Amino acid sequence: MKTVFTTGEAAKICKVSQQTIIRCFDSGQLKGFRVPGSRFRRIPRDVLYKFMKENGIPTDALESGRRKALVVDDDVELVELIKDVLETDGRFEVRTANNGFDAGMMVREYHPDVMVLDVMLPDINGREVCQRVRNDSTLDDCKIICISGMVEQDKIEELRESGCDDFMQKPFEVEKLIDRICKLLDVEPVTAG
């Protein structure tokens, strides 16, 4: 569980802009410290919790400490499998969508840390979803892993250019997907034993 947050992380948890957090920090409303020798501000968990309570901000995002994942695929069985594995892992809160339209609505409201996105959706292609997420500055922290049965290297490059952080070819082992998610989010991998 994280004990110290950056202004960006605090903003995401509080669902406000990073500028708002910086203003509160600089005015003394939100206590914290600066990293020695830099301009970087850091906010301890207990201070952030108190700030959220005092300002009527729901603390569930901070209390759970879990990362938010959005799984988007029209293959309902695959979505359920990924969701089950992520929830069983215990470090993730998961929401799902079966088409690009729902994914677009949900990503704005849910602000996931990571989105597992099928490239071939029935209504909109995954590349367009990537571009829309990347064009929304409130979703800058969202990592995107595209999944698809396609193999053309140029198509994978196009996805990366659209803002996808990682790509996995179907079929894949869900455990490998979890490893990739953990790497992207800097979450400690769970070691067996």
PDB file of C-alpha atoms in Angstrom:
ATOM      1  CA  MET A   1       0.000   0.000   0.000  1.00  0.00           C
ATOM      2  CA  LYS A   2       1.320   3.427  -0.948  1.00  0.00           C
ATOM      3  CA  THR A   3       2.176   5.736   1.928  1.00  0.00           C
ATOM      4  CA  VAL A   4       3.210   8.858  -0.017  1.00  0.00           C
ATOM      5  CA  PHE A   5       1.575  10.333  -3.107  1.00  0.00           C
ATOM      6  CA  THR A   6       2.585  12.722  -5.874  1.00  0.00           C
ATOM      7  CA  THR A   7       0.268  15.654  -6.613  1.00  0.00           C
ATOM      8  CA  GLY A   8      -0.912  13.788  -9.730  1.00  0.00           C
ATOM      9  CA  GLU A   9      -1.785  10.674  -7.741  1.00  0.00           C
ATOM     10  CA  ALA A  10      -3.519  12.757  -5.056  1.00  0.00           C
ATOM     11  CA  ALA A  11      -5.510  14.555  -7.767  1.00  0.00           C
ATOM     12  CA  LYS A  12      -6.636  11.256  -9.241  1.00  0.00           C
ATOM     13  CA  ILE A  13      -7.677   9.882  -5.845  1.00  0.00           C
ATOM     14  CA  CYS A  14      -9.585  13.088  -5.000  1.00  0.00           C
ATOM     15  CA  LYS A  15     -11.007  13.332  -8.547  1.00  0.00           C
ATOM     16  CA  VAL A  16      -9.827  16.939  -8.933  1.00  0.00           C
ATOM     17  CA  SER A  17      -7.238  18.534 -11.204  1.00  0.00           C
ATOM     18  CA  GLN A  18      -3.564  18.382 -10.331  1.00  0.00           C
ATOM     19  CA  GLN A  19      -3.574  22.219 -10.270  1.00  0.00           C
ATOM     20  CA  THR A  20      -6.187  22.122  -7.491  1.00  0.00           C
ATOM     21  CA  ILE A  21      -3.982  19.846  -5.393  1.00  0.00           C
ATOM     22  CA  ILE A  22      -0.923  22.048  -6.051  1.00  0.00           C
ATOM     23  CA  ARG A  23      -2.895  25.179  -5.038  1.00  0.00           C
ATOM     24  CA  CYS A  24      -4.083  23.481  -1.815  1.00  0.00           C
ATOM     25  CA  PHE A  25      -0.508  22.341  -1.107  1.00  0.00           C
ATOM     26  CA  ASP A  26       1.031  25.751  -1.781  1.00  0.00           C
ATOM     27  CA  SER A  27      -1.609  27.545   0.319  1.00  0.00           C
ATOM     28  CA  GLY A  28      -1.014  25.195   3.254  1.00  0.00           C
ATOM     29  CA  GLN A  29      -4.492  23.597   3.163  1.00  0.00           C
ATOM     30  CA  LEU A  30      -2.875  20.303   2.227  1.00  0.00           C
ATOM     31  CA  LYS A  31       0.284  19.522   4.174  1.00  0.00           C
ATOM     32  CA  GLY A  32       3.156  17.575   2.758  1.00  0.00           C
ATOM     33  CA  PHE A  33       6.798  18.018   1.899  1.00  0.00           C
ATOM     34  CA  ARG A  34       9.010  18.819  -1.062  1.00  0.00           C
ATOM     35  CA  VAL A  35      11.552  16.331  -2.319  1.00  0.00           C
ATOM     36  CA  PRO A  36      14.940  17.814  -1.285  1.00  0.00           C
ATOM     37  CA  GLY A  37      16.658  19.583  -4.157  1.00  0.00           C
ATOM     38  CA  SER A  38      13.573  19.648  -6.383  1.00  0.00           C
ATOM     39  CA  ARG A  39      10.185  21.297  -6.844  1.00  0.00           C
ATOM     40  CA  PHE A  40       8.352  17.985  -6.422  1.00  0.00           C
ATOM     41  CA  ARG A  41       5.646  17.924  -3.784  1.00  0.00           C
ATOM     42  CA  ARG A  42       4.750  14.767  -1.853  1.00  0.00           C
ATOM     43  CA  ILE A  43       1.693  14.121   0.304  1.00  0.00           C
ATOM     44  CA  PRO A  44       1.671  11.434   3.041  1.00  0.00           C
ATOM     45  CA  ARG A  45      -1.340   9.053   3.066  1.00  0.00           C
ATOM     46  CA  ASP A  46      -2.606  10.098   6.524  1.00  0.00           C
ATOM     47  CA  VAL A  47      -2.482  13.794   5.559  1.00  0.00           C
ATOM     48  CA  LEU A  48      -4.344  13.128   2.309  1.00  0.00           C
ATOM     49  CA  TYR A  49      -6.948  11.057   4.163  1.00  0.00           C
ATOM     50  CA  LYS A  50      -7.551  13.883   6.670  1.00  0.00           C
ATOM     51  CA  PHE A  51      -7.757  16.458   3.841  1.00  0.00           C
ATOM     52  CA  MET A  52     -10.329  14.306   2.004  1.00  0.00           C
ATOM     53  CA  LYS A  53     -12.440  13.859   5.155  1.00  0.00           C
ATOM     54  CA  GLU A  54     -12.346  17.599   5.953  1.00  0.00           C
ATOM     55  CA  ASN A  55     -13.444  18.491   2.417  1.00  0.00           C
ATOM     56  CA  GLY A  56     -16.174  15.879   2.049  1.00  0.00           C
ATOM     57  CA  ILE A  57     -14.274  13.914  -0.604  1.00  0.00           C
ATOM     58  CA  PRO A  58     -15.133  10.191  -0.615  1.00  0.00           C
ATOM     59  CA  THR A  59     -12.130   8.254   0.696  1.00  0.00           C
ATOM     60  CA  ASP A  60     -12.967   4.878  -0.865  1.00  0.00           C
ATOM     61  CA  ALA A  61     -10.306   5.277  -3.592  1.00  0.00           C
ATOM     62  CA  LEU A  62      -7.686   5.870  -0.910  1.00  0.00           C
ATOM     63  CA  GLU A  63      -8.952   3.242   1.524  1.00  0.00           C
ATOM     64  CA  SER A  64      -9.096   0.364  -0.928  1.00  0.00           C
ATOM     65  CA  GLY A  65      -5.571   1.007  -2.178  1.00  0.00           C
ATOM     66  CA  ARG A  66      -6.602  -1.110  -5.135  1.00  0.00           C
ATOM     67  CA  ARG A  67      -5.826  -0.147  -8.701  1.00  0.00           C
ATOM     68  CA  LYS A  68      -8.734   0.345 -11.073  1.00  0.00           C
ATOM     69  CA  ALA A  69      -8.885  -1.759 -14.212  1.00  0.00           C
ATOM     70  CA  LEU A  70     -11.309  -1.458 -17.115  1.00  0.00           C
ATOM     71  CA  VAL A  71     -11.578  -4.538 -19.344  1.00  0.00           C
ATOM     72  CA  VAL A  72     -13.079  -3.905 -22.792  1.00  0.00           C
ATOM     73  CA  ASP A  73     -13.816  -6.794 -25.154  1.00  0.00           C
ATOM     74  CA  ASP A  74     -16.874  -8.093 -27.009  1.00  0.00           C
ATOM     75  CA  ASP A  75     -15.881 -11.652 -26.010  1.00  0.00           C
ATOM     76  CA  VAL A  76     -17.964 -11.909 -22.816  1.00  0.00           C
ATOM     77  CA  GLU A  77     -16.267 -15.109 -21.641  1.00  0.00           C
ATOM     78  CA  LEU A  78     -12.789 -13.587 -21.959  1.00  0.00           C
ATOM     79  CA  VAL A  79     -13.930 -10.446 -20.122  1.00  0.00           C
ATOM     80  CA  GLU A  80     -15.299 -12.579 -17.263  1.00  0.00           C
ATOM     81  CA  LEU A  81     -12.097 -14.640 -17.108  1.00  0.00           C
ATOM     82  CA  ILE A  82      -9.848 -11.545 -16.928  1.00  0.00           C
ATOM     83  CA  LYS A  83     -12.192  -9.917 -14.387  1.00  0.00           C
ATOM     84  CA  ASP A  84     -12.203 -13.038 -12.178  1.00  0.00           C
ATOM     85  CA  VAL A  85      -8.411 -13.348 -12.214  1.00  0.00           C
ATOM     86  CA  LEU A  86      -7.884  -9.641 -11.450  1.00  0.00           C
ATOM     87  CA  GLU A  87     -10.435  -9.621  -8.616  1.00  0.00           C
ATOM     88  CA  THR A  88      -9.047 -12.850  -7.152  1.00  0.00           C
ATOM     89  CA  ASP A  89      -5.604 -11.202  -7.192  1.00  0.00           C
ATOM     90  CA  GLY A  90      -7.040  -8.720  -4.667  1.00  0.00           C
ATOM     91  CA  ARG A  91      -5.101  -5.678  -5.845  1.00  0.00           C
ATOM     92  CA  PHE A  92      -7.588  -4.617  -8.486  1.00  0.00           C
ATOM     93  CA  GLU A  93     -11.080  -3.219  -8.675  1.00  0.00           C
ATOM     94  CA  VAL A  94     -12.541  -4.148 -12.072  1.00  0.00           C
ATOM     95  CA  ARG A  95     -15.212  -2.788 -14.374  1.00  0.00           C
ATOM     96  CA  THR A  96     -16.030  -4.142 -17.813  1.00  0.00           C
ATOM     97  CA  ALA A  97     -17.494  -2.990 -21.116  1.00  0.00           C
ATOM     98  CA  ASN A  98     -18.351  -4.975 -24.244  1.00  0.00           C
ATOM     99  CA  ASN A  99     -18.120  -2.210 -26.845  1.00  0.00           C
ATOM    100  CA  GLY A 100     -16.240   0.987 -27.586  1.00  0.00           C
ATOM    101  CA  PHE A 101     -19.149   3.309 -26.825  1.00  0.00           C
ATOM    102  CA  ASP A 102     -19.607   1.942 -23.278  1.00  0.00           C
ATOM    103  CA  ALA A 103     -15.826   1.940 -22.808  1.00  0.00           C
ATOM    104  CA  GLY A 104     -15.644   5.619 -23.778  1.00  0.00           C
ATOM    105  CA  MET A 105     -18.388   6.551 -21.305  1.00  0.00           C
ATOM    106  CA  MET A 106     -16.944   4.415 -18.524  1.00  0.00           C
ATOM    107  CA  VAL A 107     -13.304   5.497 -18.880  1.00  0.00           C
ATOM    108  CA  ARG A 108     -14.281   9.144 -18.268  1.00  0.00           C
ATOM    109  CA  GLU A 109     -16.416   8.391 -15.223  1.00  0.00           C
ATOM    110  CA  TYR A 110     -14.274   5.598 -13.706  1.00  0.00           C
ATOM    111  CA  HIS A 111     -10.747   6.957 -14.412  1.00  0.00           C
ATOM    112  CA  PRO A 112      -9.069   3.524 -14.529  1.00  0.00           C
ATOM    113  CA  ASP A 113      -5.373   3.066 -13.833  1.00  0.00           C
ATOM    114  CA  VAL A 114      -5.243   0.532 -16.642  1.00  0.00           C
ATOM    115  CA  MET A 115      -7.489  -0.403 -19.542  1.00  0.00           C
ATOM    116  CA  VAL A 116      -7.289  -3.799 -21.236  1.00  0.00           C
ATOM    117  CA  LEU A 117      -8.685  -3.014 -24.674  1.00  0.00           C
ATOM    118  CA  ASP A 118      -9.676  -5.352 -27.486  1.00  0.00           C
ATOM    119  CA  VAL A 119      -8.714  -3.799 -30.811  1.00  0.00           C
ATOM    120  CA  MET A 120     -11.582  -5.317 -32.803  1.00  0.00           C
ATOM    121  CA  LEU A 121     -14.738  -4.040 -31.137  1.00  0.00           C
ATOM    122  CA  PRO A 122     -18.127  -4.265 -32.878  1.00  0.00           C
ATOM    123  CA  ASP A 123     -18.775  -0.502 -32.987  1.00  0.00           C
ATOM    124  CA  ILE A 124     -15.423   1.307 -32.969  1.00  0.00           C
ATOM    125  CA  ASN A 125     -11.858   0.167 -33.356  1.00  0.00           C
ATOM    126  CA  GLY A 126      -9.473   0.093 -30.430  1.00  0.00           C
ATOM    127  CA  ARG A 127      -7.098   2.556 -32.063  1.00  0.00           C
ATOM    128  CA  GLU A 128      -9.803   5.213 -31.988  1.00  0.00           C
ATOM    129  CA  VAL A 129     -10.508   4.471 -28.309  1.00  0.00           C
ATOM    130  CA  CYS A 130      -6.757   4.877 -27.597  1.00  0.00           C
ATOM    131  CA  GLN A 131      -6.701   8.236 -29.372  1.00  0.00           C
ATOM    132  CA  ARG A 132      -9.740   9.487 -27.470  1.00  0.00           C
ATOM    133  CA  VAL A 133      -8.226   8.490 -24.129  1.00  0.00           C
ATOM    134  CA  ARG A 134      -4.903  10.121 -25.043  1.00  0.00           C
ATOM    135  CA  ASN A 135      -6.683  13.340 -26.104  1.00  0.00           C
ATOM    136  CA  ASP A 136      -8.276  13.655 -22.641  1.00  0.00           C
ATOM    137  CA  SER A 137      -5.712  15.161 -20.268  1.00  0.00           C
ATOM    138  CA  THR A 138      -7.635  13.923 -17.199  1.00  0.00           C
ATOM    139  CA  LEU A 139      -6.747  10.380 -18.326  1.00  0.00           C
ATOM    140  CA  ASP A 140      -2.991  10.951 -18.695  1.00  0.00           C
ATOM    141  CA  ASP A 141      -2.231   8.322 -16.027  1.00  0.00           C
ATOM    142  CA  CYS A 142      -4.347   5.601 -17.669  1.00  0.00           C
ATOM    143  CA  LYS A 143      -2.204   2.800 -19.103  1.00  0.00           C
ATOM    144  CA  ILE A 144      -3.613   0.948 -22.106  1.00  0.00           C
ATOM    145  CA  ILE A 145      -2.879  -2.666 -23.006  1.00  0.00           C
ATOM    146  CA  CYS A 146      -4.350  -3.607 -26.368  1.00  0.00           C
ATOM    147  CA  ILE A 147      -5.252  -7.221 -27.049  1.00  0.00           C
ATOM    148  CA  SER A 148      -6.067  -8.719 -30.422  1.00  0.00           C
ATOM    149  CA  GLY A 149      -5.771 -11.744 -32.636  1.00  0.00           C
ATOM    150  CA  MET A 150      -4.197  -9.598 -35.370  1.00  0.00           C
ATOM    151  CA  VAL A 151      -0.513  -9.984 -36.003  1.00  0.00           C
ATOM    152  CA  GLU A 152       0.476  -7.367 -38.610  1.00  0.00           C
ATOM    153  CA  GLN A 153       3.442  -5.480 -37.185  1.00  0.00           C
ATOM    154  CA  ASP A 154       2.402  -2.205 -38.866  1.00  0.00           C
ATOM    155  CA  LYS A 155      -1.018  -2.389 -37.152  1.00  0.00           C
ATOM    156  CA  ILE A 156       0.674  -2.910 -33.765  1.00  0.00           C
ATOM    157  CA  GLU A 157       2.883   0.120 -34.502  1.00  0.00           C
ATOM    158  CA  GLU A 158      -0.229   2.175 -35.348  1.00  0.00           C
ATOM    159  CA  LEU A 159      -1.692   1.217 -31.959  1.00  0.00           C
ATOM    160  CA  ARG A 160       1.467   2.313 -30.174  1.00  0.00           C
ATOM    161  CA  GLU A 161       1.391   5.609 -32.074  1.00  0.00           C
ATOM    162  CA  SER A 162      -2.231   6.047 -30.952  1.00  0.00           C
ATOM    163  CA  GLY A 163      -1.161   5.788 -27.331  1.00  0.00           C
ATOM    164  CA  CYS A 164      -1.281   2.104 -26.465  1.00  0.00           C
ATOM    165  CA  ASP A 165       1.350   1.237 -23.813  1.00  0.00           C
ATOM    166  CA  ASP A 166       1.553  -2.497 -24.472  1.00  0.00           C
ATOM    167  CA  PHE A 167       0.169  -5.119 -26.860  1.00  0.00           C
ATOM    168  CA  MET A 168      -0.663  -8.792 -26.339  1.00  0.00           C
ATOM    169  CA  GLN A 169      -1.680 -11.184 -29.050  1.00  0.00           C
ATOM    170  CA  LYS A 170      -4.664 -13.463 -28.451  1.00  0.00           C
ATOM    171  CA  PRO A 171      -4.795 -16.142 -27.269  1.00  0.00           C
ATOM    172  CA  PHE A 172      -2.683 -15.390 -24.199  1.00  0.00           C
ATOM    173  CA  GLU A 173      -2.376 -16.629 -20.639  1.00  0.00           C
ATOM    174  CA  VAL A 174      -4.236 -14.327 -18.263  1.00  0.00           C
ATOM    175  CA  GLU A 175      -1.353 -14.629 -15.765  1.00  0.00           C
ATOM    176  CA  LYS A 176       0.972 -13.058 -18.366  1.00  0.00           C
ATOM    177  CA  LEU A 177      -1.535 -10.220 -18.789  1.00  0.00           C
ATOM    178  CA  ILE A 178      -1.521  -9.639 -15.013  1.00  0.00           C
ATOM    179  CA  ASP A 179       2.307  -9.512 -15.092  1.00  0.00           C
ATOM    180  CA  ARG A 180       2.189  -6.884 -17.850  1.00  0.00           C
ATOM    181  CA  ILE A 181      -0.406  -4.842 -15.929  1.00  0.00           C
ATOM    182  CA  CYS A 182       1.749  -4.968 -12.785  1.00  0.00           C
ATOM    183  CA  LYS A 183       4.813  -3.811 -14.757  1.00  0.00           C
ATOM    184  CA  LEU A 184       2.932  -0.887 -16.318  1.00  0.00           C
ATOM    185  CA  LEU A 185       1.494   0.223 -12.971  1.00  0.00           C
ATOM    186  CA  ASP A 186       4.659  -0.403 -10.965  1.00  0.00           C
ATOM    187  CA  VAL A 187       2.754  -2.852  -8.784  1.00  0.00           C
ATOM    188  CA  GLU A 188       4.877  -5.460  -7.044  1.00  0.00           C
ATOM    189  CA  PRO A 189       4.348  -8.806  -8.742  1.00  0.00           C
ATOM    190  CA  VAL A 190       3.013 -11.470  -6.401  1.00  0.00           C
ATOM    191  CA  THR A 191       5.603 -14.181  -6.002  1.00  0.00           C
ATOM    192  CA  ALA A 192       4.438 -17.712  -5.427  1.00  0.00           C
ATOM    193  CA  GLY A 193       5.507 -19.202  -2.134  1.00  0.00           C
TER     194      GLY A 193
END
